[in-house]
Tab-separated table of C-alpha atoms (C1' of nucleotides) in Angstrom:
chain	number	residue	atom	x	y	z
A	6	UNK	CA	123.667	28.929	110.704
A	7	UNK	CA	122.218	30.055	107.548
A	8	UNK	CA	121.837	26.317	106.387
A	9	UNK	CA	119.614	25.947	109.390
A	10	UNK	CA	117.715	28.759	108.613
A	11	UNK	CA	117.296	27.222	104.996
A	12	UNK	CA	116.253	23.944	106.531
A	13	UNK	CA	113.529	25.535	108.777
A	14	UNK	CA	111.830	27.675	106.279
A	15	UNK	CA	111.897	25.012	103.379
A	16	UNK	CA	112.797	21.835	104.745
A	17	UNK	CA	113.837	19.498	102.058
A	18	UNK	CA	111.377	17.048	100.546
A	19	UNK	CA	112.826	15.335	97.413
A	20	UNK	CA	109.717	13.275	96.874
A	21	UNK	CA	106.879	15.521	97.716
A	22	UNK	CA	104.721	15.166	94.106
A	23	UNK	CA	104.992	18.517	93.162
A	24	UNK	CA	107.742	19.171	89.971
A	25	UNK	CA	111.294	20.258	90.972
A	26	UNK	CA	110.945	23.281	88.510
A	27	UNK	CA	108.078	24.903	90.775
A	28	UNK	CA	109.840	23.762	94.002
A	29	UNK	CA	113.135	25.511	92.816
A	30	UNK	CA	111.373	28.574	92.304
A	31	UNK	CA	109.284	28.379	95.773
A	32	UNK	CA	112.836	27.718	97.098
A	33	UNK	CA	114.468	30.881	95.313
A	34	UNK	CA	111.444	33.257	96.030
A	35	UNK	CA	111.746	32.140	100.100
A	36	UNK	CA	115.341	32.884	99.844
A	37	UNK	CA	114.903	36.367	98.167
A	38	UNK	CA	112.600	37.406	100.732
A	39	UNK	CA	114.410	36.319	103.463
A	40	UNK	CA	118.187	37.240	102.440
A	41	UNK	CA	117.543	39.509	99.741
A	42	UNK	CA	119.074	38.960	96.302
A	43	UNK	CA	122.742	38.204	97.315
A	44	UNK	CA	121.071	35.223	99.304
A	45	UNK	CA	119.477	33.837	96.219
A	46	UNK	CA	122.105	31.171	94.771
A	47	UNK	CA	121.304	28.417	92.649
A	48	UNK	CA	122.858	26.247	94.916
A	49	UNK	CA	121.162	27.585	98.007
A	50	UNK	CA	117.912	27.034	96.334
A	51	UNK	CA	119.020	23.361	95.316
A	52	UNK	CA	119.805	22.794	98.770
A	53	UNK	CA	116.665	23.810	100.060
A	54	UNK	CA	114.359	21.933	97.587
A	55	UNK	CA	116.714	18.754	98.701
A	56	UNK	CA	118.568	18.058	95.515
A	57	UNK	CA	122.243	18.161	94.416
A	58	UNK	CA	123.891	21.701	93.282
A	59	UNK	CA	123.492	20.335	89.829
A	60	UNK	CA	119.753	19.303	89.473
A	61	UNK	CA	118.362	22.753	88.978
A	62	UNK	CA	120.576	22.866	85.622
A	63	UNK	CA	117.578	20.287	84.087
A	64	UNK	CA	115.216	22.829	84.590
A	65	UNK	CA	116.846	25.961	84.285
A	66	UNK	CA	119.370	27.092	81.437
A	67	UNK	CA	121.336	28.812	83.963
A	68	UNK	CA	121.135	31.387	87.202
A	69	UNK	CA	119.514	34.190	85.305
A	70	UNK	CA	116.582	31.939	84.040
A	71	UNK	CA	115.846	31.033	87.874
A	72	UNK	CA	115.732	35.011	88.630
A	73	UNK	CA	113.273	35.431	85.394
A	74	UNK	CA	110.924	32.467	86.376
A	75	UNK	CA	110.752	34.311	90.144
A	76	UNK	CA	110.329	37.911	88.647
A	77	UNK	CA	107.291	36.390	86.535
A	78	UNK	CA	105.668	35.132	89.346
A	79	UNK	CA	105.909	38.813	90.783
A	80	UNK	CA	104.368	39.998	88.261
A	81	UNK	CA	101.446	38.075	88.021
A	82	UNK	CA	101.184	38.843	91.936
A	83	UNK	CA	101.248	42.317	91.133
A	84	UNK	CA	98.525	42.151	88.774
A	85	UNK	CA	96.108	40.129	90.740
A	86	UNK	CA	96.729	42.544	93.721
A	87	UNK	CA	95.880	45.449	91.012
A	88	UNK	CA	92.529	43.327	90.085
A	89	UNK	CA	91.758	43.078	93.514
A	90	UNK	CA	92.082	47.017	94.346
A	91	UNK	CA	89.930	47.521	91.288
A	92	UNK	CA	87.154	45.180	92.451
A	93	UNK	CA	86.587	47.287	95.476
A	94	UNK	CA	87.727	50.595	95.285
A	95	UNK	CA	87.158	53.407	98.146
A	96	UNK	CA	84.229	55.229	97.556
A	97	UNK	CA	85.444	58.875	98.274
A	98	UNK	CA	88.546	58.506	96.099
A	99	UNK	CA	89.171	59.465	92.714
A	100	UNK	CA	89.058	56.568	90.099
A	101	UNK	CA	92.032	54.592	89.451
A	102	UNK	CA	93.541	55.786	92.922
A	103	UNK	CA	92.834	52.378	94.625
A	104	UNK	CA	94.963	50.487	92.074
A	105	UNK	CA	97.848	53.343	92.211
A	106	UNK	CA	98.002	53.012	96.148
A	107	UNK	CA	97.742	48.941	95.692
A	108	UNK	CA	100.784	49.131	93.609
A	109	UNK	CA	102.674	51.080	96.054
A	110	UNK	CA	101.902	48.780	98.545
A	111	UNK	CA	102.686	45.756	96.959
A	112	UNK	CA	106.110	46.998	96.608
A	113	UNK	CA	106.562	47.708	100.045
A	114	UNK	CA	105.123	44.852	100.958
A	115	UNK	CA	107.722	42.802	98.692
A	116	UNK	CA	110.859	44.900	98.713
A	117	UNK	CA	113.463	42.389	97.377
A	118	UNK	CA	110.875	40.701	95.339
A	119	UNK	CA	109.990	44.125	93.224
A	120	UNK	CA	113.895	44.767	93.125
A	121	UNK	CA	114.170	41.895	91.136
A	122	UNK	CA	111.252	42.493	89.113
A	123	UNK	CA	112.681	45.742	87.914
A	124	UNK	CA	116.155	46.052	88.514
A	125	UNK	CA	118.027	42.889	87.811
A	126	UNK	CA	118.215	43.844	84.115
A	127	UNK	CA	115.999	40.786	83.212
A	128	UNK	CA	113.640	42.805	80.819
A	129	UNK	CA	116.007	44.324	78.282
A	130	UNK	CA	117.760	41.261	77.366
A	131	UNK	CA	114.981	39.870	75.523
A	132	UNK	CA	115.028	36.537	76.691
A	133	UNK	CA	112.309	35.029	78.936
A	134	UNK	CA	109.304	36.046	76.389
A	135	UNK	CA	107.100	34.878	79.649
A	136	UNK	CA	108.595	37.446	81.817
A	137	UNK	CA	107.873	40.423	79.293
A	138	UNK	CA	104.355	39.205	78.791
A	139	UNK	CA	103.669	39.359	82.616
A	140	UNK	CA	105.238	42.559	82.738
A	141	UNK	CA	103.332	43.940	79.850
A	142	UNK	CA	100.145	42.234	81.640
A	143	UNK	CA	100.731	44.334	84.774
A	144	UNK	CA	101.011	47.248	82.660
A	145	UNK	CA	97.785	46.883	80.861
A	146	UNK	CA	96.199	47.440	84.657
A	147	UNK	CA	97.897	50.970	84.573
A	148	UNK	CA	96.735	51.609	81.043
A	149	UNK	CA	92.971	50.638	82.431
A	150	UNK	CA	93.306	52.821	85.548
A	151	UNK	CA	94.596	55.900	83.192
A	152	UNK	CA	91.413	55.435	81.550
A	153	UNK	CA	89.226	55.237	84.789
A	154	UNK	CA	91.110	58.629	85.489
A	155	UNK	CA	89.610	60.073	82.452
A	156	UNK	CA	92.865	59.936	80.047
A	157	UNK	CA	92.396	59.275	76.638
A	158	UNK	CA	94.968	56.622	76.373
A	159	UNK	CA	95.042	54.834	72.285
A	160	UNK	CA	95.358	51.445	71.754
A	161	UNK	CA	99.383	51.082	71.591
A	162	UNK	CA	100.062	48.160	68.812
A	163	UNK	CA	103.110	46.563	70.589
A	164	UNK	CA	106.024	49.016	70.996
A	165	UNK	CA	105.466	52.538	72.402
A	166	UNK	CA	103.151	53.201	74.945
A	167	UNK	CA	101.102	56.246	74.958
A	168	UNK	CA	102.796	59.276	76.878
A	169	UNK	CA	100.214	59.291	79.498
A	170	UNK	CA	99.907	55.799	79.986
A	171	UNK	CA	103.790	55.999	80.500
A	172	UNK	CA	103.676	58.824	82.869
A	173	UNK	CA	101.345	57.238	85.195
A	174	UNK	CA	103.300	53.878	85.449
A	175	UNK	CA	106.417	56.109	85.902
A	176	UNK	CA	104.773	58.063	88.753
A	177	UNK	CA	103.340	54.732	90.574
A	178	UNK	CA	106.892	52.717	90.135
A	179	UNK	CA	109.086	55.884	91.070
A	180	UNK	CA	107.143	56.488	94.405
A	181	UNK	CA	107.402	52.533	94.878
A	182	UNK	CA	111.322	52.314	94.159
A	183	UNK	CA	111.906	55.459	95.809
A	184	UNK	CA	110.089	54.349	98.922
A	185	UNK	CA	111.975	50.960	99.062
A	186	UNK	CA	115.074	52.721	99.206
A	187	UNK	CA	114.064	54.983	101.918
A	188	UNK	CA	114.486	57.881	99.962
A	189	UNK	CA	111.062	58.886	100.308
A	190	UNK	CA	110.168	57.842	103.746
A	191	UNK	CA	106.697	56.712	104.416
A	192	UNK	CA	104.987	57.223	107.568
A	193	UNK	CA	104.563	53.637	109.762
A	194	UNK	CA	101.073	54.208	110.635
A	195	UNK	CA	99.019	52.021	107.895
A	196	UNK	CA	96.290	54.959	107.309
A	197	UNK	CA	98.878	57.876	107.369
A	198	UNK	CA	100.935	55.668	105.023
A	199	UNK	CA	97.871	55.462	102.661
A	200	UNK	CA	97.233	59.034	103.309
A	201	UNK	CA	100.606	59.956	102.297
A	202	UNK	CA	100.487	57.863	99.015
A	203	UNK	CA	97.101	59.352	97.831
A	204	UNK	CA	98.609	62.676	98.312
A	205	UNK	CA	101.858	61.770	96.427
A	206	UNK	CA	99.808	60.400	93.262
A	207	UNK	CA	97.179	63.215	93.818
A	208	UNK	CA	99.837	65.947	93.570
A	209	UNK	CA	100.689	65.430	90.232
A	210	UNK	CA	97.755	65.138	88.628
A	211	UNK	CA	96.879	68.508	90.018
A	212	UNK	CA	99.233	71.446	88.658
A	213	UNK	CA	99.182	74.635	90.206
A	214	UNK	CA	96.578	77.006	88.978
A	215	UNK	CA	94.313	73.944	88.038
A	216	UNK	CA	91.155	73.337	90.610
A	217	UNK	CA	92.599	70.467	92.846
A	218	UNK	CA	91.130	67.022	92.250
A	219	UNK	CA	88.818	65.633	94.559
A	220	UNK	CA	90.998	63.805	97.129
A	221	UNK	CA	89.753	62.628	100.294
A	222	UNK	CA	92.692	64.481	102.299
B	18	UNK	CA	140.468	37.949	77.220
B	19	UNK	CA	138.478	40.067	80.138
B	20	UNK	CA	141.937	40.687	81.639
B	21	UNK	CA	142.842	42.189	78.461
B	22	UNK	CA	139.930	44.381	78.025
B	23	UNK	CA	140.723	45.609	81.679
B	24	UNK	CA	144.032	46.362	80.896
B	25	UNK	CA	143.506	48.363	78.065
B	26	UNK	CA	141.132	50.582	79.667
B	27	UNK	CA	142.728	51.512	82.650
B	28	UNK	CA	146.256	50.133	82.755
B	29	UNK	CA	148.047	49.229	85.738
B	30	UNK	CA	150.248	52.523	87.181
B	31	UNK	CA	150.956	51.667	90.396
B	32	UNK	CA	152.732	55.007	91.249
B	33	UNK	CA	151.115	57.693	89.021
B	34	UNK	CA	150.540	60.085	92.320
B	35	UNK	CA	146.879	59.929	92.484
B	36	UNK	CA	146.049	58.204	95.683
B	37	UNK	CA	144.811	54.649	95.296
B	38	UNK	CA	141.622	55.189	97.019
B	39	UNK	CA	140.365	57.409	93.516
B	40	UNK	CA	142.075	55.313	91.260
B	41	UNK	CA	140.129	52.526	92.700
B	42	UNK	CA	136.866	54.222	92.633
B	43	UNK	CA	137.681	55.074	89.148
B	44	UNK	CA	138.572	51.881	88.139
B	45	UNK	CA	135.550	50.403	89.229
B	46	UNK	CA	133.507	53.190	87.497
B	47	UNK	CA	135.094	51.965	84.480
B	48	UNK	CA	134.317	48.371	85.125
B	49	UNK	CA	130.454	49.336	85.982
B	50	UNK	CA	130.260	51.081	82.303
B	51	UNK	CA	131.721	48.445	80.268
B	52	UNK	CA	130.967	44.893	82.266
B	53	UNK	CA	127.963	46.021	84.100
B	54	UNK	CA	127.365	45.532	88.102
B	55	UNK	CA	128.313	41.653	87.474
B	56	UNK	CA	131.607	42.621	86.317
B	57	UNK	CA	132.292	45.222	89.025
B	58	UNK	CA	134.339	43.205	91.644
B	59	UNK	CA	136.740	44.336	94.208
B	60	UNK	CA	139.515	41.936	92.686
B	61	UNK	CA	139.023	43.378	89.395
B	62	UNK	CA	139.202	46.995	90.412
B	63	UNK	CA	142.378	46.409	92.141
B	64	UNK	CA	143.974	44.463	89.081
B	65	UNK	CA	143.018	47.456	87.062
B	66	UNK	CA	144.674	49.617	89.533
B	67	UNK	CA	147.850	47.754	89.351
B	68	UNK	CA	147.709	46.257	93.285
B	69	UNK	CA	147.186	43.224	95.033
B	70	UNK	CA	143.481	41.768	95.456
B	71	UNK	CA	144.070	42.869	99.048
B	72	UNK	CA	145.112	46.323	99.017
B	73	UNK	CA	141.405	47.757	98.425
B	74	UNK	CA	140.901	46.902	102.384
B	75	UNK	CA	143.356	49.988	103.208
B	76	UNK	CA	140.377	52.169	101.830
B	77	UNK	CA	137.447	50.244	101.757
B	78	UNK	CA	135.780	48.462	104.647
B	79	UNK	CA	134.135	45.786	102.298
B	80	UNK	CA	132.816	45.716	98.770
B	81	UNK	CA	129.972	47.650	99.452
B	82	UNK	CA	131.887	50.851	100.721
B	83	UNK	CA	133.372	50.336	97.141
B	84	UNK	CA	130.290	50.636	95.497
B	85	UNK	CA	128.810	53.542	97.959
B	86	UNK	CA	131.836	55.565	96.721
B	87	UNK	CA	130.877	54.961	93.143
B	88	UNK	CA	127.367	55.480	93.480
B	89	UNK	CA	127.985	59.121	95.440
B	90	UNK	CA	130.380	60.107	92.551
B	91	UNK	CA	127.224	59.325	90.559
B	92	UNK	CA	125.114	61.719	92.608
B	93	UNK	CA	127.381	64.261	91.999
B	94	UNK	CA	127.811	64.128	88.497
B	95	UNK	CA	123.567	63.788	88.308
B	96	UNK	CA	123.341	66.986	90.296
B	97	UNK	CA	125.787	69.034	88.018
B	98	UNK	CA	123.798	67.726	84.885
B	99	UNK	CA	120.788	69.358	86.553
B	100	UNK	CA	122.270	72.578	87.279
B	101	UNK	CA	123.673	72.686	83.859
B	102	UNK	CA	120.289	72.260	82.561
B	103	UNK	CA	118.865	74.681	84.679
B	104	UNK	CA	121.373	77.417	83.640
B	105	UNK	CA	120.314	77.118	79.915
B	106	UNK	CA	116.739	76.295	79.777
B	107	UNK	CA	114.822	75.839	76.452
B	108	UNK	CA	113.090	79.094	76.090
B	109	UNK	CA	109.476	77.566	74.781
B	110	UNK	CA	109.150	74.709	77.665
B	111	UNK	CA	107.503	75.436	80.913
B	112	UNK	CA	109.922	76.063	83.910
B	113	UNK	CA	111.296	72.937	85.114
B	114	UNK	CA	111.316	70.731	82.191
B	115	UNK	CA	114.585	71.280	81.367
B	116	UNK	CA	115.658	69.708	84.249
B	117	UNK	CA	113.337	66.819	84.379
B	118	UNK	CA	114.644	66.128	80.918
B	119	UNK	CA	118.283	66.129	81.967
B	120	UNK	CA	117.602	63.762	84.587
B	121	UNK	CA	116.003	61.348	82.389
B	122	UNK	CA	118.759	61.514	79.613
B	123	UNK	CA	121.206	61.168	82.514
B	124	UNK	CA	119.924	57.833	83.553
B	125	UNK	CA	119.932	56.720	79.711
B	126	UNK	CA	123.579	57.665	79.128
B	127	UNK	CA	124.622	56.023	82.405
B	128	UNK	CA	122.301	52.785	82.851
B	129	UNK	CA	124.417	50.903	85.056
B	130	UNK	CA	125.526	53.807	87.193
B	131	UNK	CA	121.812	54.965	87.542
B	132	UNK	CA	120.934	51.437	88.604
B	133	UNK	CA	123.737	51.071	91.342
B	134	UNK	CA	122.808	54.399	92.451
B	135	UNK	CA	119.268	53.304	93.483
B	136	UNK	CA	118.715	49.822	93.103
B	137	UNK	CA	121.761	48.532	95.038
B	138	UNK	CA	120.358	48.674	98.854
B	139	UNK	CA	123.064	51.076	99.432
B	140	UNK	CA	120.901	53.587	101.024
B	141	UNK	CA	118.457	52.335	103.185
B	142	UNK	CA	121.317	50.512	105.326
B	143	UNK	CA	121.886	54.231	106.727
B	144	UNK	CA	125.934	53.521	106.484
B	145	UNK	CA	127.920	55.767	104.360
B	146	UNK	CA	126.437	59.286	105.288
B	147	UNK	CA	128.354	60.886	102.205
B	148	UNK	CA	126.305	58.906	99.758
B	149	UNK	CA	123.046	59.977	101.481
B	150	UNK	CA	124.358	63.582	101.520
B	151	UNK	CA	124.977	63.591	97.873
B	152	UNK	CA	121.602	61.682	97.039
B	153	UNK	CA	119.745	64.501	99.135
B	154	UNK	CA	121.724	67.236	97.381
B	155	UNK	CA	120.346	65.769	93.930
B	156	UNK	CA	116.921	65.741	95.436
B	157	UNK	CA	117.117	69.186	96.526
B	158	UNK	CA	117.440	70.163	92.533
B	159	UNK	CA	113.994	68.144	92.277
B	160	UNK	CA	112.331	70.314	95.085
B	161	UNK	CA	113.681	73.633	93.174
B	162	UNK	CA	112.309	72.611	90.122
B	163	UNK	CA	109.154	71.906	91.675
B	164	UNK	CA	109.205	75.615	92.949
B	165	UNK	CA	109.841	76.835	89.365
B	166	UNK	CA	106.671	74.838	88.063
B	167	UNK	CA	104.797	76.906	90.599
B	168	UNK	CA	104.269	74.348	93.298
B	169	UNK	CA	104.374	75.340	96.771
B	170	UNK	CA	106.806	73.314	98.311
B	171	UNK	CA	107.324	73.932	102.388
B	172	UNK	CA	110.999	73.412	104.073
B	173	UNK	CA	110.977	70.054	105.175
B	174	UNK	CA	113.463	69.779	108.364
B	175	UNK	CA	115.101	66.453	107.471
B	176	UNK	CA	112.772	63.908	107.119
B	177	UNK	CA	109.607	63.644	105.395
B	178	UNK	CA	109.623	65.439	101.876
B	179	UNK	CA	106.403	67.632	100.792
B	180	UNK	CA	104.279	65.194	98.714
B	181	UNK	CA	104.266	67.333	95.439
B	182	UNK	CA	108.243	67.421	95.462
B	183	UNK	CA	108.044	63.329	96.162
B	184	UNK	CA	105.548	63.304	93.274
B	185	UNK	CA	107.847	65.092	90.775
B	186	UNK	CA	111.005	63.041	91.618
B	187	UNK	CA	108.945	59.926	91.519
B	188	UNK	CA	107.967	60.672	87.873
B	189	UNK	CA	111.262	61.372	86.501
B	190	UNK	CA	112.937	58.498	88.549
B	191	UNK	CA	110.095	56.517	87.516
B	192	UNK	CA	110.346	57.164	84.015
B	193	UNK	CA	113.993	56.687	83.809
B	194	UNK	CA	113.985	53.147	85.706
B	195	UNK	CA	111.409	52.037	83.330
B	196	UNK	CA	113.252	53.574	80.196
B	197	UNK	CA	116.136	51.563	81.142
B	198	UNK	CA	114.937	48.473	81.769
B	199	UNK	CA	113.140	48.626	78.266
B	200	UNK	CA	109.693	48.761	79.488
B	201	UNK	CA	109.050	52.030	78.172
B	202	UNK	CA	110.710	52.294	74.946
B	203	UNK	CA	112.267	55.675	73.680
B	204	UNK	CA	112.794	56.908	70.287
B	205	UNK	CA	116.056	56.171	68.817
B	206	UNK	CA	116.246	59.428	67.150
B	207	UNK	CA	117.644	62.362	69.887
B	208	UNK	CA	115.139	65.317	68.947
B	209	UNK	CA	112.138	62.496	69.246
B	210	UNK	CA	113.249	60.820	72.212
B	211	UNK	CA	113.362	64.449	74.173
B	212	UNK	CA	110.022	65.258	72.742
B	213	UNK	CA	108.552	61.968	74.170
B	214	UNK	CA	110.209	62.487	77.647
B	215	UNK	CA	108.674	66.185	77.471
B	216	UNK	CA	105.238	64.383	76.347
B	217	UNK	CA	105.423	62.170	79.252
B	218	UNK	CA	106.448	64.608	81.773
B	219	UNK	CA	103.766	67.089	80.718
B	220	UNK	CA	100.952	64.557	80.621
B	221	UNK	CA	101.198	63.787	84.271
B	222	UNK	CA	100.885	67.540	85.028
B	223	UNK	CA	97.881	68.139	83.216
B	224	UNK	CA	94.927	66.025	84.331
B	225	UNK	CA	91.833	65.885	82.439
B	226	UNK	CA	89.372	68.354	82.529
B	227	UNK	CA	92.015	70.845	82.943
B	228	UNK	CA	93.509	73.289	80.589
B	229	UNK	CA	96.587	71.854	78.809
B	230	UNK	CA	99.586	73.342	80.172
B	231	UNK	CA	101.948	75.138	77.872
B	232	UNK	CA	104.153	72.461	76.033
B	233	UNK	CA	105.961	72.859	73.003
B	234	UNK	CA	104.675	69.667	71.134
C	4	DA	C1'	150.957	53.092	107.459
C	5	DC	C1'	150.958	50.486	103.440
C	6	DC	C1'	151.020	46.228	100.780
C	7	DT	C1'	151.614	41.325	99.840
C	8	DG	C1'	150.669	36.139	99.599
C	9	DA	C1'	148.391	31.786	101.324
C	10	DA	C1'	144.330	30.391	102.785
C	11	DC	C1'	139.001	29.313	103.559
C	12	DA	C1'	134.298	29.548	102.679
C	13	DC	C1'	131.417	30.046	98.652
C	14	DC	C1'	129.535	30.451	94.129
C	15	DG	C1'	128.432	29.407	88.641
C	16	DT	C1'	129.158	26.279	85.443
C	17	DT	C1'	131.487	22.142	82.707
C	18	DC	C1'	132.404	17.333	82.365
C	19	DA	C1'	131.747	12.595	82.783
C	20	DA	C1'	129.194	9.282	84.828
C	21	DG	C1'	125.598	6.843	86.785
C	22	DT	C1'	119.953	4.811	87.101
D	26	DA	C1'	114.815	11.773	81.666
D	27	DC	C1'	116.403	12.697	85.369
D	28	DC	C1'	120.085	13.084	89.105
D	29	DT	C1'	125.026	13.039	91.261
D	30	DG	C1'	130.069	14.247	92.352
D	31	DA	C1'	134.374	15.661	91.252
D	32	DA	C1'	136.645	19.691	89.053
D	33	DC	C1'	138.079	24.849	87.567
D	34	DA	C1'	137.996	29.424	87.404
D	35	DC	C1'	136.281	33.175	90.166
D	36	DC	C1'	134.934	35.969	94.475
D	37	DG	C1'	134.852	38.003	99.463
D	38	DT	C1'	137.199	38.018	103.445
D	39	DT	C1'	140.516	36.862	107.542
D	40	DC	C1'	145.069	36.327	108.676
D	41	DA	C1'	149.865	36.214	109.162
D	42	DA	C1'	153.786	38.664	107.496
D	43	DG	C1'	156.622	41.529	105.181
D	44	DT	C1'	158.688	46.923	104.485
DNA sequence: ACCTGAACACCGTTCAAGT
DNA sequence: ACCTGAACACCGTTCAAGT
């Protein structure tokens, strides 16, 4: 049965011009979206690409390398989504809010991919420099958004991010992660969902006793 | 080789009085800490407990049920750590800060366990009511800490948490998760590490233009 | 009630060939 | 250079027994 699903989603085209490496990555991403992390196997990706189960080893050192390739695509897509949000932000909202909402909505739209990007222990092992670069590129958007909010984020040379940039990234990442896990249930209605996300992000930026920020409630 | 490690860590004691279910859970937790999620298998837990590879099925419906049992223990431990921190908070810090720091330090001290608790898709599938109850009990500490900070958190009947409680949980969870993944590198020195965590948590509570909160920098 | 052992379908990975 | 096929050790899970 699962074989049929695989075939329908990504029909085997052994000689369709595009190189096998990108075909395998695309097949892996499809498997991840449709069947979750458990369904993302080297052999299934090979089957979906119409090659033998050993062919992927020509392009990926091991399964982890294939996962890293998928995760890197995910960070690239996330960065693009943040850039799109920054380009046309909502007029009534505080600066940086459009990017924060776009971040959370991206995670909710791609839960398995988002989980792979962060929770799969791909980053800390320090293999895959391309993956780390993609993650840091996405992080750079968070720093830019923090500057738009008005925070003073000093240039960080390499290692340590400034505490305020870290705080904003932690906020949007934490909300995304908890919402994906269902621990912070979000409204189903798109408008209500967006409003709740704006409320959460604005809440941690307005401590009690301080004047509330300008939020379009 | 891995067999030897298993034997040394949790020697097989088929008849040591304690019931097999808790022995299996303890063995699974040991495997998780020493070898990560990949090393946590039903068969390895059975081996470490000195029973056949089918004995666990008497106590757990499947592998996911064993994982849920370990994760539930993790949420209980986290709740206890938060209670301990609340009992004797640092005098110079704002209220609620001690709990937030304790939360992040717990995650850093138990990275694989923390990842299992949140990232393993155990919560959203709605099996394991005990696990969900344990997670909500830990979340209750975050709401209590939010009230100590001075936020007005209305009672939430069941489903939707208030935006401010969600924001504080997202902040500490996001920082924990990103720190574990190495995306927000923390200082090695314990005092410097604690100071950085305090800075990050305080940063998102003091938006620019508002008077800075009383932080022991 | 609780545990065992054989068996099945799957997986990641190594190795020896094939063109 | 790139791909194949057999093989190995492992895993989760089902089934038929054993006490």
